[in-house]
Amino acid sequence: MWRGFSVLFLCAPLAWGESLAKGHVFFQTNNVVVERTAVQSFSLPVAPMRGYTVRGTALVRAENVSAKPNPWNGIKFMLIIETPERKSWPQAPLDVGTFDWKRAGFTARIPTNATAVTLCLGLEQVSGKVWFDAVRIVAEKPPVTETIAPVAGPMFKGHSLSRLRGAMVGPRIDEDGLRVLGRDWNANLIRWQLIRHGRGDMEDYDQWLDGELQRLDAVLPLCEKYGLLVAVDLHSPPGGKRTVSGYVGSDDRLFTDRAMQDKFVEVWRRIAARYKNARAIWGYDLANEPVEDFVEEGCDDWRGLAERAARAIREIDPSRAIICEAPPWGAPESLAEFAPINVSNVIYSVHMYVPGEFTHQGVHKPATEPVYYPGTIRGKKWDRAALEKTLQPVLDFQKRYNVHIYIGEFSAIRWAPGDSARQYLADCIDIFESHGWDWSYHAFREWDGWSVEHGPDRKDRNRSATPTERETLLRSWFARNEKP
């Protein structure tokens, strides 16, 4: 049920080359009430929004909103952004139940090739009642218009080997696991997670971090012993919240609380000071899959915060590789609108889980039907050519700026039907190799759903008595490795 809302557009046409001021209002509305499952949609003026970072804010209150059947359901204050290739759904994180008026918001980049932008207000797959007031979509940051020159000289990789090929590992891995990966399989890289599960509060963050760094201290001599370089991944920075996978992510207060941003920079000062002379460490991965749901006024966006942290590292460690992922989620398309940070010896990283309907089938919700690769997913053919197209923004970024690319994560769930998982991994690796990218598979001796040592039967939690085809594939590539 809807009643009592007014709509106002305040978006004048632009002259050629003219830029909108920060705070320019693309859309606003007041007095919106929704009962039961219903969503009201407003089409926004896409042409003047292209390339901009926009901020959405609203006052919201709720009454008896029922539990969400899925994490993405519930109260909707959301944009649907469409391009010829894909859709995205940036939205404000909102609770269920009953709460009084509170401010909600999100931040989103509108791609330069956006074809439609739609604002959605309402309730999705839940019951109850919600009120919206003072809804505004405004310009926060203009398109990047500065010309950033390519990095001069030979492309910096941070190592002298022909390629780094390895895996992300679980933080509880023991020496036997490192021996198998490094000596028996001949991997030469691990991505080491500083990962926190369950809690996102800050009271004992330093204590947690100290414990994780002590664990890393103990692992580094073993990495040297078995010929493994290490990418140190701050999987759980200060200020993040619990993700659907259970770990604390790179989001939430990391972009809404200046104190959390200062803490983030301080954490990297500590890590750099601790490991500036560590021979096994290849690079510092600033934050895992950053997500700028909402960048509060007075806070840095990810590019600004990453540059602050990288400069702090450079004051201590002048030359070791710094690894930077782009928002959202470090996905391949994230580099299409991203600009390099102004710090030396930076490597750019993406995570490859596209199409997610295939790679993550049965992970976060029960699978209804098996999804095959190659195959047709939501009406689109997915094969190696489609993967190449998905990764094209990464290749374009590499060539445009003369920077090295590291695929920090890629995978396919082990119970994907038939030979699908092996074929997907094979096509991904062929593409990575054709462009000279370093890579680490997700994951080795972490959760068995991603394990190449386990077979396709989801119920069988034991390692396979004989090597799986996925294990054989990875080992065939690791066999080509040189050791540091």
Coordinates of C-alpha atoms in Angstrom, one line a residue:
M1 CA 0.0 0.0 0.0
W2 CA 1.4 3.4 -1.0
R3 CA 0.2 6.9 0.0
G4 CA 1.5 10.4 0.3
F5 CA 4.6 10.7 -1.8
S6 CA 5.9 13.5 -4.0
V7 CA 8.6 13.3 -6.6
L8 CA 11.0 16.1 -7.7
F9 CA 13.7 15.9 -10.4
L10 CA 16.4 18.5 -10.3
C11 CA 18.7 17.5 -13.1
A12 CA 19.3 20.2 -15.7
P13 CA 20.9 19.3 -19.1
L14 CA 24.7 19.8 -19.3
A15 CA 26.6 21.7 -21.9
W16 CA 29.5 19.8 -23.6
G17 CA 32.4 19.4 -21.1
E18 CA 30.5 20.8 -18.2
S19 CA 30.7 19.0 -14.8
L20 CA 28.1 18.8 -12.1
A21 CA 28.9 20.1 -8.7
K22 CA 29.2 17.8 -5.7
G23 CA 25.8 17.6 -4.1
H24 CA 23.9 18.1 -7.4
V25 CA 20.5 16.5 -6.9
F26 CA 19.6 13.9 -9.5
F27 CA 16.4 12.9 -7.6
Q28 CA 14.5 13.4 -4.4
T29 CA 11.2 12.4 -2.9
N30 CA 9.4 12.6 0.5
N31 CA 6.7 10.8 2.4
V32 CA 6.7 7.2 1.1
V33 CA 4.9 4.5 3.0
V34 CA 5.0 0.8 2.1
E35 CA 3.0 -2.1 3.6
R36 CA 3.5 -5.8 2.8
T37 CA 5.8 -7.0 0.0
A38 CA 5.8 -4.2 -2.5
V39 CA 8.5 -2.1 -4.3
Q40 CA 8.0 1.2 -6.0
S41 CA 10.4 2.0 -8.8
F42 CA 11.6 5.4 -10.1
S43 CA 13.5 5.7 -13.4
L44 CA 16.4 8.2 -12.9
P45 CA 18.0 10.3 -15.6
V46 CA 20.9 8.1 -16.7
A47 CA 22.7 10.4 -19.2
P48 CA 23.9 13.0 -16.7
M49 CA 24.7 10.4 -14.1
R50 CA 27.2 8.4 -16.3
G51 CA 30.6 8.3 -14.8
Y52 CA 29.6 9.8 -11.5
T53 CA 29.8 8.4 -8.0
V54 CA 26.4 9.1 -6.4
R55 CA 25.3 9.1 -2.8
G56 CA 21.8 7.9 -1.8
T57 CA 20.5 9.0 1.5
A58 CA 17.1 8.7 3.2
L59 CA 15.4 8.6 6.6
V60 CA 13.8 5.2 7.2
R61 CA 11.6 3.7 10.0
A62 CA 10.0 0.3 10.1
E63 CA 7.3 -1.6 11.9
N64 CA 7.2 -5.4 12.3
V65 CA 9.3 -6.2 9.2
S66 CA 9.7 -9.9 9.1
A67 CA 13.0 -11.9 8.8
K68 CA 14.7 -12.0 5.5
P69 CA 14.5 -15.3 3.6
N70 CA 17.9 -14.4 2.0
P71 CA 20.5 -11.8 3.1
W72 CA 19.7 -9.6 0.0
N73 CA 15.9 -9.4 0.8
G74 CA 14.2 -7.1 3.2
I75 CA 13.8 -3.3 3.2
K76 CA 14.9 -1.9 -0.2
F77 CA 16.6 1.4 -0.6
M78 CA 18.4 0.4 -3.8
L79 CA 19.5 1.3 -7.3
I80 CA 19.4 -1.0 -10.2
I81 CA 22.2 0.0 -12.6
E82 CA 22.1 -1.6 -16.0
T83 CA 24.8 -1.7 -18.7
P84 CA 24.9 -3.7 -21.9
E85 CA 26.9 -6.4 -20.1
R86 CA 25.4 -6.7 -16.6
K87 CA 23.2 -5.3 -13.8
S88 CA 24.3 -4.2 -10.3
W89 CA 22.2 -3.6 -7.2
P90 CA 23.9 -1.2 -4.7
Q91 CA 21.7 -0.7 -1.7
A92 CA 21.6 0.5 1.9
P93 CA 22.0 -2.1 4.6
L94 CA 18.9 -2.1 6.7
D95 CA 17.7 -4.1 9.7
V96 CA 14.4 -5.9 10.1
G97 CA 11.9 -5.7 13.0
T98 CA 10.8 -2.3 14.4
F99 CA 12.9 0.8 14.5
D100 CA 12.4 4.5 14.7
W101 CA 13.6 7.0 12.1
K102 CA 17.3 6.5 11.2
R103 CA 19.5 7.6 8.4
A104 CA 20.3 5.1 5.7
G105 CA 22.6 5.4 2.7
F106 CA 24.7 3.9 0.0
T107 CA 27.3 5.0 -2.5
A108 CA 27.6 3.7 -6.1
R109 CA 29.5 4.4 -9.2
I110 CA 27.5 4.8 -12.4
P111 CA 29.4 3.2 -15.3
T112 CA 30.1 5.4 -18.3
N113 CA 28.2 2.9 -20.4
A114 CA 25.1 2.7 -18.1
T115 CA 21.9 2.3 -20.0
A116 CA 19.4 2.7 -17.1
V117 CA 19.3 3.6 -13.5
T118 CA 16.3 2.8 -11.4
L119 CA 15.6 3.6 -7.7
C120 CA 13.7 1.0 -5.7
L121 CA 11.9 1.7 -2.4
G122 CA 9.9 -0.9 -0.5
L123 CA 9.8 -4.4 0.9
E124 CA 11.1 -7.5 -0.9
Q125 CA 10.1 -11.0 0.3
V126 CA 9.1 -9.7 3.7
S127 CA 6.0 -8.4 5.5
G128 CA 5.6 -5.4 7.7
K129 CA 5.6 -1.6 7.1
V130 CA 8.3 0.9 6.2
W131 CA 8.4 4.7 5.9
F132 CA 10.9 6.6 3.7
D133 CA 11.5 10.4 3.9
A134 CA 14.0 12.9 2.6
V135 CA 15.1 10.5 -0.1
R136 CA 17.9 12.0 -2.2
I137 CA 20.3 10.7 -4.9
V138 CA 23.1 13.3 -5.4
A139 CA 26.4 13.6 -7.2
E140 CA 29.3 12.8 -4.8
K141 CA 32.3 12.5 -7.1
P142 CA 32.7 13.4 -10.8
P143 CA 34.0 11.1 -13.5
V144 CA 37.7 10.6 -13.6
T145 CA 38.9 13.0 -16.3
E146 CA 42.5 13.3 -15.5
T147 CA 44.9 11.6 -17.8
I148 CA 47.0 9.2 -15.8
A149 CA 50.2 8.2 -17.6
P150 CA 51.3 4.6 -17.7
V151 CA 53.9 3.6 -15.2
A152 CA 57.4 4.2 -16.7
G153 CA 59.9 1.5 -17.4
P154 CA 59.6 -2.3 -17.3
M155 CA 56.4 -3.6 -15.7
F156 CA 57.0 -4.1 -12.0
K157 CA 56.1 -7.7 -10.8
G158 CA 57.8 -7.7 -7.4
H159 CA 59.7 -10.9 -8.3
S160 CA 62.1 -12.2 -10.9
L161 CA 60.4 -15.5 -11.7
S162 CA 58.6 -16.2 -14.9
R163 CA 55.3 -16.7 -13.0
L164 CA 53.8 -17.1 -9.6
R165 CA 51.3 -19.9 -9.4
G166 CA 49.9 -21.1 -6.1
A167 CA 46.9 -21.1 -3.9
M168 CA 45.2 -19.2 -1.1
V169 CA 45.6 -21.3 2.1
G170 CA 43.6 -21.6 5.3
P171 CA 45.2 -19.8 8.3
R172 CA 45.3 -23.1 10.2
I173 CA 47.4 -24.9 7.6
D174 CA 50.2 -27.0 9.1
E175 CA 53.7 -27.8 7.9
D176 CA 52.5 -31.0 6.2
G177 CA 50.1 -28.9 4.1
L178 CA 52.8 -26.4 3.2
R179 CA 55.2 -29.3 2.3
V180 CA 52.6 -30.8 0.0
L181 CA 51.8 -27.6 -1.7
G182 CA 55.3 -26.3 -2.0
R183 CA 57.5 -29.4 -2.3
D184 CA 55.2 -32.1 -3.7
W185 CA 53.1 -29.9 -5.9
N186 CA 55.8 -27.3 -6.7
A187 CA 53.6 -24.2 -6.1
N188 CA 55.7 -21.1 -5.5
L189 CA 53.0 -18.8 -3.9
I190 CA 50.5 -18.7 -1.1
R191 CA 48.0 -16.0 -0.3
W192 CA 47.9 -15.8 3.5
Q193 CA 44.6 -14.6 5.0
L194 CA 44.5 -12.4 8.1
I195 CA 40.9 -13.4 8.5
R196 CA 38.4 -12.9 11.4
H197 CA 35.2 -14.8 11.7
G198 CA 32.0 -13.8 13.5
R199 CA 32.7 -10.6 15.2
G200 CA 33.3 -7.1 13.8
D201 CA 33.8 -5.1 17.0
M202 CA 37.0 -3.3 17.7
E203 CA 37.5 -4.0 21.4
D204 CA 39.9 -6.9 20.8
Y205 CA 41.0 -6.2 17.2
D206 CA 44.6 -5.6 18.1
Q207 CA 44.7 -8.7 20.2
W208 CA 43.2 -10.7 17.3
L209 CA 45.7 -9.2 14.9
D210 CA 48.7 -9.9 17.1
G211 CA 47.6 -13.5 17.3
E212 CA 47.3 -13.8 13.5
L213 CA 50.7 -12.1 12.9
Q214 CA 52.3 -14.5 15.3
R215 CA 50.8 -17.4 13.3
L216 CA 52.3 -15.8 10.2
D217 CA 55.7 -15.4 11.9
A218 CA 55.8 -19.1 12.5
V219 CA 54.8 -19.9 8.9
L220 CA 57.4 -17.8 7.1
P221 CA 60.4 -20.0 7.8
L222 CA 58.4 -23.0 6.5
C223 CA 57.6 -21.0 3.3
E224 CA 61.3 -20.4 2.8
K225 CA 61.9 -24.1 3.4
Y226 CA 59.4 -25.2 0.7
G227 CA 60.0 -22.4 -1.8
L228 CA 56.7 -20.4 -1.3
L229 CA 56.4 -16.7 -1.6
V230 CA 53.7 -15.0 0.4
A231 CA 51.0 -12.4 -0.4
V232 CA 49.8 -11.1 3.0
D233 CA 46.1 -10.5 2.7
L234 CA 44.3 -8.3 5.2
H235 CA 41.0 -10.2 4.8
S236 CA 39.4 -8.5 7.8
P237 CA 40.3 -4.8 8.1
P238 CA 39.1 -2.6 11.0
G239 CA 35.5 -1.6 10.8
G240 CA 34.1 -4.4 8.6
K241 CA 31.0 -6.4 9.3
R242 CA 30.2 -10.1 9.1
T243 CA 29.7 -11.2 5.6
V244 CA 27.3 -14.0 4.3
S245 CA 30.3 -16.3 4.4
G246 CA 30.9 -15.6 8.1
Y247 CA 34.1 -13.6 8.0
V248 CA 34.5 -9.9 8.7
G249 CA 34.8 -8.1 5.4
S250 CA 36.2 -4.9 3.9
D251 CA 33.2 -2.7 4.1
D252 CA 30.7 -0.9 6.5
R253 CA 32.6 1.3 9.0
L254 CA 35.8 1.1 7.0
F255 CA 34.1 3.8 4.8
T256 CA 31.8 5.5 7.3
D257 CA 34.1 6.1 10.3
R258 CA 37.3 8.2 10.0
A259 CA 38.7 6.5 13.1
M260 CA 38.4 3.1 11.4
Q261 CA 40.2 4.5 8.3
D262 CA 43.0 5.9 10.5
K263 CA 43.2 2.5 12.2
F264 CA 43.5 0.8 8.8
V265 CA 46.5 2.9 7.9
E266 CA 48.0 2.2 11.4
V267 CA 47.6 -1.6 10.9
W268 CA 49.5 -1.4 7.6
R269 CA 52.3 0.6 9.3
R270 CA 52.5 -2.2 11.9
I271 CA 52.6 -5.0 9.3
A272 CA 55.2 -3.3 7.1
A273 CA 57.4 -2.6 10.1
R274 CA 57.2 -6.2 11.2
Y275 CA 58.0 -7.7 7.8
K276 CA 60.1 -5.2 5.9
N277 CA 63.1 -7.6 6.0
A278 CA 61.1 -10.8 5.5
R279 CA 62.5 -12.6 2.5
A280 CA 59.5 -14.8 1.9
I281 CA 56.9 -12.0 1.6
W282 CA 56.2 -11.0 -2.0
G283 CA 53.6 -8.4 -1.3
Y284 CA 51.0 -6.7 0.9
D285 CA 47.3 -7.2 -0.3
L286 CA 45.7 -4.0 1.2
A287 CA 42.2 -5.3 1.7
N288 CA 40.2 -8.3 0.4
E289 CA 37.3 -7.5 -1.9
P290 CA 36.6 -3.9 -0.7
V291 CA 33.0 -2.8 -0.9
E292 CA 32.0 0.8 -0.7
D293 CA 28.3 0.4 0.3
F294 CA 28.3 3.9 1.7
V295 CA 31.2 6.4 1.9
E296 CA 30.3 8.9 4.7
E297 CA 31.1 12.6 4.2
G298 CA 34.6 13.3 5.6
C299 CA 35.8 9.7 4.8
D300 CA 38.0 8.5 2.0
D301 CA 36.7 6.3 -0.7
W302 CA 38.6 3.2 -1.4
R303 CA 41.1 4.7 -3.9
G304 CA 41.9 7.5 -1.4
L305 CA 42.2 5.1 1.5
A306 CA 44.3 2.6 -0.4
E307 CA 46.7 5.4 -1.4
R308 CA 47.0 6.6 2.2
A309 CA 47.8 3.0 3.4
A310 CA 50.2 2.5 0.5
R311 CA 52.1 5.7 1.3
A312 CA 52.3 4.7 4.9
I313 CA 53.9 1.3 3.8
R314 CA 56.3 3.1 1.5
E315 CA 57.6 5.2 4.4
I316 CA 58.8 1.9 6.0
D317 CA 59.2 -0.6 3.1
P318 CA 60.3 1.4 0.0
S319 CA 60.1 -1.3 -2.7
R320 CA 58.1 -4.5 -1.8
A321 CA 54.9 -5.1 -3.9
I322 CA 51.7 -3.5 -2.7
I323 CA 48.6 -5.4 -4.0
C324 CA 45.4 -3.4 -4.6
E325 CA 42.0 -4.7 -5.4
A326 CA 39.2 -2.4 -6.7
P327 CA 35.6 -2.1 -5.5
P328 CA 33.2 -3.7 -5.6
W329 CA 34.5 -7.1 -4.5
G330 CA 37.7 -7.0 -6.6
A331 CA 35.6 -8.3 -9.5
P332 CA 37.0 -8.1 -13.1
E333 CA 34.7 -5.2 -14.1
S334 CA 35.9 -3.2 -11.0
L335 CA 39.0 -2.1 -13.0
A336 CA 36.9 -0.6 -15.8
E337 CA 36.2 2.6 -13.8
F338 CA 39.2 2.5 -11.4
A339 CA 42.3 4.7 -11.6
P340 CA 45.7 3.6 -10.3
I341 CA 46.9 5.0 -7.0
N342 CA 49.9 7.3 -7.1
V343 CA 52.4 5.0 -5.3
S344 CA 55.3 3.1 -6.7
N345 CA 55.4 -0.7 -7.2
V346 CA 51.7 -1.4 -7.0
I347 CA 50.2 -4.6 -8.5
Y348 CA 46.5 -4.8 -9.2
S349 CA 44.5 -7.8 -8.3
V350 CA 41.1 -9.2 -9.3
H351 CA 39.1 -12.2 -8.1
M352 CA 37.4 -14.4 -10.8
Y353 CA 34.1 -16.0 -9.9
V354 CA 32.1 -15.2 -13.0
P355 CA 29.5 -16.4 -13.6
G356 CA 28.6 -16.8 -9.9
E357 CA 25.6 -18.9 -10.7
F358 CA 28.1 -21.6 -11.8
T359 CA 31.0 -21.1 -9.5
H360 CA 29.0 -20.8 -6.3
Q361 CA 26.1 -23.1 -7.0
G362 CA 24.8 -24.6 -3.8
V363 CA 27.2 -22.5 -1.6
H364 CA 24.9 -19.8 0.0
K365 CA 21.6 -21.4 -0.8
P366 CA 20.4 -24.9 -2.0
A367 CA 20.9 -25.5 -5.7
T368 CA 17.7 -26.2 -7.5
E369 CA 19.2 -27.5 -10.8
P370 CA 22.8 -28.2 -11.8
V371 CA 24.5 -25.4 -13.6
Y372 CA 27.0 -26.5 -16.3
Y373 CA 30.0 -24.9 -17.8
P374 CA 30.3 -24.5 -20.8
G375 CA 26.6 -23.8 -20.9
T376 CA 23.8 -21.3 -21.0
I377 CA 23.1 -19.3 -17.8
R378 CA 20.2 -16.9 -17.7
G379 CA 20.0 -16.9 -21.5
K380 CA 23.7 -16.2 -22.0
K381 CA 26.2 -18.6 -23.4
W382 CA 29.2 -19.1 -21.1
D383 CA 32.4 -20.5 -22.6
R384 CA 36.1 -19.5 -22.9
A385 CA 35.2 -16.6 -25.2
A386 CA 32.7 -15.3 -22.6
L387 CA 35.4 -15.5 -19.8
E388 CA 37.8 -13.6 -22.1
K389 CA 35.2 -10.9 -22.5
T390 CA 34.6 -10.8 -18.7
L391 CA 38.3 -10.3 -18.1
Q392 CA 38.8 -7.7 -20.9
P393 CA 38.6 -4.8 -18.4
V394 CA 41.6 -6.3 -16.6
L395 CA 43.6 -6.6 -19.7
D396 CA 42.7 -3.1 -20.8
F397 CA 43.8 -1.8 -17.4
Q398 CA 47.1 -3.6 -17.6
K399 CA 47.9 -2.3 -21.0
R400 CA 46.6 1.3 -20.3
Y401 CA 48.8 1.8 -17.2
N402 CA 51.6 -0.7 -17.7
V403 CA 50.9 -2.5 -14.4
H404 CA 51.1 -6.1 -13.4
I405 CA 48.0 -8.2 -12.7
Y406 CA 47.6 -10.8 -10.0
I407 CA 44.5 -13.1 -9.9
G408 CA 44.3 -13.4 -6.1
E409 CA 41.3 -15.8 -6.1
F410 CA 39.5 -18.0 -8.7
S411 CA 37.6 -21.2 -8.2
A412 CA 34.6 -23.4 -9.0
I413 CA 32.7 -25.4 -6.4
R414 CA 33.8 -29.0 -6.4
W415 CA 30.3 -30.4 -6.8
A416 CA 29.6 -28.6 -10.1
P417 CA 28.1 -31.2 -12.5
G418 CA 30.2 -33.4 -14.7
D419 CA 33.6 -32.1 -15.8
S420 CA 32.4 -28.5 -15.5
A421 CA 34.6 -27.4 -12.6
R422 CA 37.8 -28.7 -14.2
Q423 CA 36.9 -27.1 -17.6
Y424 CA 36.2 -23.7 -16.0
L425 CA 39.5 -23.8 -14.1
A426 CA 41.3 -24.8 -17.3
D427 CA 39.9 -22.0 -19.3
C428 CA 40.6 -19.4 -16.6
I429 CA 44.2 -20.5 -16.2
D430 CA 44.7 -20.5 -20.0
I431 CA 43.5 -16.9 -20.1
F432 CA 45.7 -15.9 -17.1
E433 CA 48.7 -17.5 -18.7
S434 CA 48.2 -15.9 -22.1
H435 CA 48.4 -12.5 -20.5
G436 CA 51.3 -13.2 -18.1
W437 CA 49.3 -12.9 -14.9
D438 CA 50.3 -14.4 -11.6
W439 CA 47.6 -16.4 -9.9
S440 CA 46.5 -18.2 -6.7
Y441 CA 43.7 -20.8 -6.7
H442 CA 41.0 -20.5 -4.0
A443 CA 41.7 -22.5 -1.9
F444 CA 44.1 -25.2 -0.5
R445 CA 43.3 -26.9 2.8
E446 CA 40.7 -24.3 3.8
W447 CA 37.0 -25.2 3.3
D448 CA 36.6 -28.5 1.5
G449 CA 34.0 -27.1 -0.9
W450 CA 36.8 -25.4 -2.9
S451 CA 39.3 -28.2 -2.4
V452 CA 40.8 -29.9 -5.4
E453 CA 41.8 -32.8 -3.1
H454 CA 38.1 -33.7 -2.6
G455 CA 35.9 -35.3 -5.2
P456 CA 32.5 -34.1 -6.6
D457 CA 30.3 -35.8 -3.9
R458 CA 29.3 -33.0 -1.6
K459 CA 28.6 -35.4 1.2
D460 CA 32.1 -36.9 1.1
R461 CA 34.3 -34.7 3.4
N462 CA 37.3 -37.0 3.0
R463 CA 40.2 -36.3 0.6
S464 CA 40.1 -38.4 -2.6
A465 CA 42.3 -41.5 -2.5
T466 CA 43.4 -40.7 -6.0
P467 CA 44.1 -37.2 -7.5
T468 CA 41.0 -35.5 -8.9
E469 CA 41.1 -34.0 -12.4
R470 CA 41.1 -30.6 -10.8
E471 CA 44.2 -31.4 -8.7
T472 CA 45.9 -32.9 -11.7
L473 CA 45.2 -29.7 -13.7
L474 CA 46.7 -27.4 -11.0
R475 CA 49.7 -29.6 -10.5
S476 CA 50.4 -29.7 -14.3
W477 CA 50.7 -25.9 -14.1
F478 CA 52.7 -25.9 -10.9
A479 CA 55.2 -28.2 -12.5
R480 CA 56.3 -25.3 -14.7
N481 CA 57.2 -23.2 -11.7
E482 CA 60.6 -21.8 -10.8
K483 CA 61.4 -21.5 -7.1
P484 CA 62.4 -18.2 -5.5

